[in-house]
PDB file of C-alpha atoms in Angstrom:
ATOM      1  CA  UNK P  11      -7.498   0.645  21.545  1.00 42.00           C
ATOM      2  CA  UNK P  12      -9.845   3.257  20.908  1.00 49.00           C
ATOM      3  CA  UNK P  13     -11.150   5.627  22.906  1.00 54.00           C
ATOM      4  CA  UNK P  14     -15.197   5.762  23.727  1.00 56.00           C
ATOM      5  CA  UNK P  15     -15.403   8.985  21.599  1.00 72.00           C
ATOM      6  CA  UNK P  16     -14.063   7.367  18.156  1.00 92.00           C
ATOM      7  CA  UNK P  17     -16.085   7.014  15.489  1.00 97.00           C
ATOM      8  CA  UNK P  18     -14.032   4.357  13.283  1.00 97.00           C
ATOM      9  CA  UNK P  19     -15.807   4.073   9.870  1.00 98.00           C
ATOM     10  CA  UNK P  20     -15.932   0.122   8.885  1.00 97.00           C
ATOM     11  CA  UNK P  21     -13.950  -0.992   5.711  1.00 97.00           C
ATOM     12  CA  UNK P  22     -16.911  -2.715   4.654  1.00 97.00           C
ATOM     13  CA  UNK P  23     -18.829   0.940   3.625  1.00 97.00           C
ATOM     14  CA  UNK P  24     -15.076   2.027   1.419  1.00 97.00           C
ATOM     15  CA  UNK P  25     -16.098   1.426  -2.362  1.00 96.00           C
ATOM     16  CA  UNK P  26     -16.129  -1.712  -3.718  1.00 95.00           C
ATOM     17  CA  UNK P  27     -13.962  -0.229  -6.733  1.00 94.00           C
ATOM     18  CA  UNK P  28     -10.923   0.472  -4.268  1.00 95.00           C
ATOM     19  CA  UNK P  29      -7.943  -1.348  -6.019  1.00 95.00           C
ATOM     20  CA  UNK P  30      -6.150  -3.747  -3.340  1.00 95.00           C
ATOM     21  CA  UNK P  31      -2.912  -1.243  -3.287  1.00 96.00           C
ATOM     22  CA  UNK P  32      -4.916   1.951  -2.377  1.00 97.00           C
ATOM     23  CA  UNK P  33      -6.879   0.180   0.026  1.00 97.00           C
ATOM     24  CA  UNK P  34      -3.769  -1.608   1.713  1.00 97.00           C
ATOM     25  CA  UNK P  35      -2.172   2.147   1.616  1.00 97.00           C
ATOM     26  CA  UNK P  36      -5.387   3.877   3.260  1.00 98.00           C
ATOM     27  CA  UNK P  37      -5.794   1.457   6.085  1.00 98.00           C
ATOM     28  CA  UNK P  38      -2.061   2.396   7.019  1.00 98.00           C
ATOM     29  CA  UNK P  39      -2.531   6.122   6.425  1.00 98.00           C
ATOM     30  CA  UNK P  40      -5.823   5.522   8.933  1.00 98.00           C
ATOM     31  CA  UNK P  41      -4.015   4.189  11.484  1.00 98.00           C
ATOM     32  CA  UNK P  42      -0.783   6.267  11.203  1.00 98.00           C
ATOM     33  CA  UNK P  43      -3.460   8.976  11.689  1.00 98.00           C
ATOM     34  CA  UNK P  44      -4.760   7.606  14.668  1.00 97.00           C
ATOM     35  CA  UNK P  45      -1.737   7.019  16.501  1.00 97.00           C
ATOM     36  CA  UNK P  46      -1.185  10.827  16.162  1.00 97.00           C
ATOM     37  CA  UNK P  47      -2.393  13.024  18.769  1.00 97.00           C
ATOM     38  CA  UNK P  48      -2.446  16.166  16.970  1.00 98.00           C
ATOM     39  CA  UNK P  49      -4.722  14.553  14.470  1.00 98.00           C
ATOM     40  CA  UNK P  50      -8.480  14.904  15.183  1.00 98.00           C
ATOM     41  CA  UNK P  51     -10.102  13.133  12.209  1.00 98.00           C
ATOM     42  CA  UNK P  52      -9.387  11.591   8.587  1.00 98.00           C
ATOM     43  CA  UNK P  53     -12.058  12.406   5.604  1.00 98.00           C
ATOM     44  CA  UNK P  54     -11.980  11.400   1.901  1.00 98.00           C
ATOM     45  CA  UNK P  55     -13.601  13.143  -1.207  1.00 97.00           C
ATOM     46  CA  UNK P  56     -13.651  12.991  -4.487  1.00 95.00           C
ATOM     47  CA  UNK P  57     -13.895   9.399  -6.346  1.00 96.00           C
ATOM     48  CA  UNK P  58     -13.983   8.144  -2.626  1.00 97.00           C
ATOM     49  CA  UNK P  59     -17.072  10.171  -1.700  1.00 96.00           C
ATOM     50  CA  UNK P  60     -18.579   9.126  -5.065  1.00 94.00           C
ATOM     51  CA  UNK P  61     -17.715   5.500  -5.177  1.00 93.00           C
ATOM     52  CA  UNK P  62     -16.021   5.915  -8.545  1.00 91.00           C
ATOM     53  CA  UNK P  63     -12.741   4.808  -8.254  1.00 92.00           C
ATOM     54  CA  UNK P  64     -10.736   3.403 -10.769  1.00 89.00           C
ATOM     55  CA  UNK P  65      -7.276   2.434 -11.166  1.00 87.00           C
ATOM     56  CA  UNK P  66      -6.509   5.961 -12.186  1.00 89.00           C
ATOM     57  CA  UNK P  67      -8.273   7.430  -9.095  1.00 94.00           C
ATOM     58  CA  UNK P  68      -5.889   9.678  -6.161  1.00 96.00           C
ATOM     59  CA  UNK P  69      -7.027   9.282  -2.604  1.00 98.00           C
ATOM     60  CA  UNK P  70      -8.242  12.560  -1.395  1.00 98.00           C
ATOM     61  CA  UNK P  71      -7.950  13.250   2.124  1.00 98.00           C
ATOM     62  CA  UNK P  72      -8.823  16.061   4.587  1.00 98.00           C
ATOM     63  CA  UNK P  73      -6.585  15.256   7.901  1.00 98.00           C
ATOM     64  CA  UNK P  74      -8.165  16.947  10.604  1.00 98.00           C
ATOM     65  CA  UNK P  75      -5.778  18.817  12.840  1.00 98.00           C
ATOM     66  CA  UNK P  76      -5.849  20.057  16.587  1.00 98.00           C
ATOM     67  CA  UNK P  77      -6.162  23.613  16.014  1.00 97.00           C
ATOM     68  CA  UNK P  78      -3.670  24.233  19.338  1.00 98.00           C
ATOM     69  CA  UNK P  79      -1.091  22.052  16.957  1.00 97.00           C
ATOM     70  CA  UNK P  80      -1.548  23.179  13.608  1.00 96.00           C
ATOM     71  CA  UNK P  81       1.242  25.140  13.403  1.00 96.00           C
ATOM     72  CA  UNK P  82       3.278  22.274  14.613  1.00 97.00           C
ATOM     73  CA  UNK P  83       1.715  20.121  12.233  1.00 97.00           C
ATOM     74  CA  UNK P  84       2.281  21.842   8.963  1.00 95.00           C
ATOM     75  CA  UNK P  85       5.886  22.711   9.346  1.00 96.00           C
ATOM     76  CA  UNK P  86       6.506  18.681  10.038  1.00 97.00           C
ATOM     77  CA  UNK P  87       3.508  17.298   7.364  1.00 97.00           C
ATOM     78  CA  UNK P  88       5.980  16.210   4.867  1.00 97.00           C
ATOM     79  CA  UNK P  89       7.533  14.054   8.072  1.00 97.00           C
ATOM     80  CA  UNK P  90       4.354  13.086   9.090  1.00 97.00           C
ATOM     81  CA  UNK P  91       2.959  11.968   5.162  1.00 98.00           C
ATOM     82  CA  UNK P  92       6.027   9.275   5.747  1.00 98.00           C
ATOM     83  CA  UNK P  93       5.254   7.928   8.784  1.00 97.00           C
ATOM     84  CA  UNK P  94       1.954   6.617   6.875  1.00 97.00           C
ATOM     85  CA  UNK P  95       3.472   4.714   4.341  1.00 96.00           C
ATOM     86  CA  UNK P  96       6.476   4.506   1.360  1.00 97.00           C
ATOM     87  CA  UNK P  97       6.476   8.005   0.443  1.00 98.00           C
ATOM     88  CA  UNK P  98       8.400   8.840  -2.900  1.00 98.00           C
ATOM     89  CA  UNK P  99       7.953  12.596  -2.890  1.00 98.00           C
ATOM     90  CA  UNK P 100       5.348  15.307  -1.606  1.00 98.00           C
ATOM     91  CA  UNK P 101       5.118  18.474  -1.855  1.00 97.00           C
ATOM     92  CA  UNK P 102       2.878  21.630  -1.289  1.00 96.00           C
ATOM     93  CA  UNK P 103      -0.311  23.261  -3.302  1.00 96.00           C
ATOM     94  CA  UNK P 104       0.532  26.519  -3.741  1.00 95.00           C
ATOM     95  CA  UNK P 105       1.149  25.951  -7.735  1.00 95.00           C
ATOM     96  CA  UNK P 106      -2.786  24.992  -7.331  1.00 94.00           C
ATOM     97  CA  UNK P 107      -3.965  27.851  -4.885  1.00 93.00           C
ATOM     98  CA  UNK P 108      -4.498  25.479  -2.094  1.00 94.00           C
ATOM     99  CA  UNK P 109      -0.912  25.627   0.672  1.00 94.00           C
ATOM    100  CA  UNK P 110      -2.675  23.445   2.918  1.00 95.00           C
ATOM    101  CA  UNK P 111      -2.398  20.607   0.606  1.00 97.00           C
ATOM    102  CA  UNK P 112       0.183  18.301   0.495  1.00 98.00           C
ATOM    103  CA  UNK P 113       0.710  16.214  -2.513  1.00 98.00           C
ATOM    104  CA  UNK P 114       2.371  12.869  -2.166  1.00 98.00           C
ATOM    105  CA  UNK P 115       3.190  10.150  -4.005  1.00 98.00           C
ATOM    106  CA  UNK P 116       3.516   6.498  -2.726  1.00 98.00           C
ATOM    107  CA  UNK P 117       4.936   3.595  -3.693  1.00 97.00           C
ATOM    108  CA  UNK P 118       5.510   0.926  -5.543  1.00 96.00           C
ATOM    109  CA  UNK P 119       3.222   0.485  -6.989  1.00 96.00           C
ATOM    110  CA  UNK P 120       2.723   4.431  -7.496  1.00 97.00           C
ATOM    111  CA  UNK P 121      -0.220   5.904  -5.801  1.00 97.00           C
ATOM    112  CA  UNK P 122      -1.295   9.394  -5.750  1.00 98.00           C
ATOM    113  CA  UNK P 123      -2.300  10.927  -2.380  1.00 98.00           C
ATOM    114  CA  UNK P 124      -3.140  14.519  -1.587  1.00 98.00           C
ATOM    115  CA  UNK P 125      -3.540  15.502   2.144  1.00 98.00           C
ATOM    116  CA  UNK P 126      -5.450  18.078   3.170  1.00 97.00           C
ATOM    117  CA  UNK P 127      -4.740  19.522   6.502  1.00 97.00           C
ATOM    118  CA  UNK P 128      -7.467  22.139   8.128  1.00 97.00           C
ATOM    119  CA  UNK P 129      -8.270  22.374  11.310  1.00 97.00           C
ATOM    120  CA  UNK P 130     -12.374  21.593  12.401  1.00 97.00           C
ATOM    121  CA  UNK P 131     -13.077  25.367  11.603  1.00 95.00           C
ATOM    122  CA  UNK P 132     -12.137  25.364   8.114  1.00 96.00           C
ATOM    123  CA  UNK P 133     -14.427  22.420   7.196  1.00 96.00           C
ATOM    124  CA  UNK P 134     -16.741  24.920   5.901  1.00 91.00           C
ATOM    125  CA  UNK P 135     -17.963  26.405   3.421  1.00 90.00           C
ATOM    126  CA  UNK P 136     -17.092  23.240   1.287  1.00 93.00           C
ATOM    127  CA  UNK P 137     -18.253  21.592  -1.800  1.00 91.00           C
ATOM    128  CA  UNK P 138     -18.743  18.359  -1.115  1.00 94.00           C
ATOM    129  CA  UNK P 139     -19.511  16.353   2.332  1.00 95.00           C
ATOM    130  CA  UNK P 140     -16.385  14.409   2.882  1.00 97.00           C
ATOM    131  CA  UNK P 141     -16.665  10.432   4.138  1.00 98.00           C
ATOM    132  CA  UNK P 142     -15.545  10.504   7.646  1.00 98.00           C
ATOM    133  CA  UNK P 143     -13.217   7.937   8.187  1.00 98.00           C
ATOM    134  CA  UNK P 144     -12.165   8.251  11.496  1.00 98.00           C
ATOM    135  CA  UNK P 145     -12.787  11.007  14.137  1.00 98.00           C
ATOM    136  CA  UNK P 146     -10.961  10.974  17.519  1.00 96.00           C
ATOM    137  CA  UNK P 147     -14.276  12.356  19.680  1.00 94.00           C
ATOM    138  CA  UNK P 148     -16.708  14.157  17.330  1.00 95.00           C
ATOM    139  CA  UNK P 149     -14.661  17.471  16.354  1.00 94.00           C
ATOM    140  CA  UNK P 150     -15.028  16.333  12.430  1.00 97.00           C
ATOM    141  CA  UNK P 151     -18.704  15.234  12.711  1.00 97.00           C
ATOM    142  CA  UNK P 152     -19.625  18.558  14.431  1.00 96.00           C
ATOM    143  CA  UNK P 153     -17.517  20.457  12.590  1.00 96.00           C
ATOM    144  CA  UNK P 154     -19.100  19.491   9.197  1.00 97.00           C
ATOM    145  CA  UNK P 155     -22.795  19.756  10.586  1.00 96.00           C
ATOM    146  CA  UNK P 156     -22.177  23.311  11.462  1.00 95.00           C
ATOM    147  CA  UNK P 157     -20.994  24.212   8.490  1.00 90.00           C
ATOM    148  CA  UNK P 158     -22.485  24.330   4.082  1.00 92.00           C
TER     149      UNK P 158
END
C-alpha cells in the first residue's frame, strides 16, 4: 500500500514503443524499488524520456537514495540490482567517468539496464529532466525543481 506522499506514475504515460520484456522488467525494478526504504524515488532518461524506444533501447534509471543511507546503499547496489529482477552481471562506471552508475544486464531475454544512484542533491545540474516514476513523498519532485 502506498503511503499518502507517493507519487506513483501510471503505466499508461510509459511509451507506447516499450517492448513487452523491458516493460515486464521495469514494473519489477519499480516495485523492488518501492519496497526499499533507503530508496526515495525511481527516474528514467534517455529513449524513456524521449519516447523513442526501440528494441535496441537500455532502460536508464536514476534510483533516488536516502542521503542518511547512501553509503549503505552503494557498497550493497550490486545486491540490491538482483533483488529487482534476473540479473546476469553488473558492474560499475568508472571505465565511463560516472562510479555512481551501475551497469546491469538482465535476462533472458537480455536487457540492458544502467542504474544511477544519487542522492536528491545531486539531481542537479543535469541535462535532461528525468520521468519520475515513482517518488516515496516528494524528495525527487523537489529535488529536480530546485535544480537546472
Amino acid at each position: 500500500m502506498a503511503d499518502a506522499g507517493d507519487f506513483l506514475l501510471d503505466e499508461r504515460a510509459w511509451p507506447a514503443s516499450l517492448a513487452d520484456a523491458p516493460r515486464d522488467l521495469l514494473r519489477r525494478i519499480v516495485s523492488g524499488v518501492r519496497r526499499n526504504p533507503a530508496l526515495l524515488g525511481l527516474a528514467a532518461a534517455g529513449s524513456f524520456r524521449s519516447g523513442a524506444m526501440d528494441e535496441f533501447s537500455d532502460l536508464d534509471l536514476v534510483v533516488v537514495v536516502d542521503p542518511s543511507r547512501a553509503d549503505a546503499v552503494r557498497e550493497r547496489r550490486a545486491g540490491l540490482a538482483a533483488e529487482l529482477g534476473p540479473l546476469l552481471c553488473a558492474f560499475t562506471g568508472e571505465h565511463v567517468g560516472e562510479p555512481r552508475l551501475l551497469i546491469c544486464l538482465y535476462g533472458p531475454p537480455l536487457l540492458h539496464v544502467d542504474l544511477k544512484f544519487l542522492p536528491p542533491s545531486q539531481l542537479h545540474p543535469r541535462v535532461e529532466d528525468p520521468v519520475v516514476l515513482w517518488d516515496r513523498d516528494g524528495a525527487v519532485r523537489r529535488a529536480l525543481a530546485a535544480g537546472p
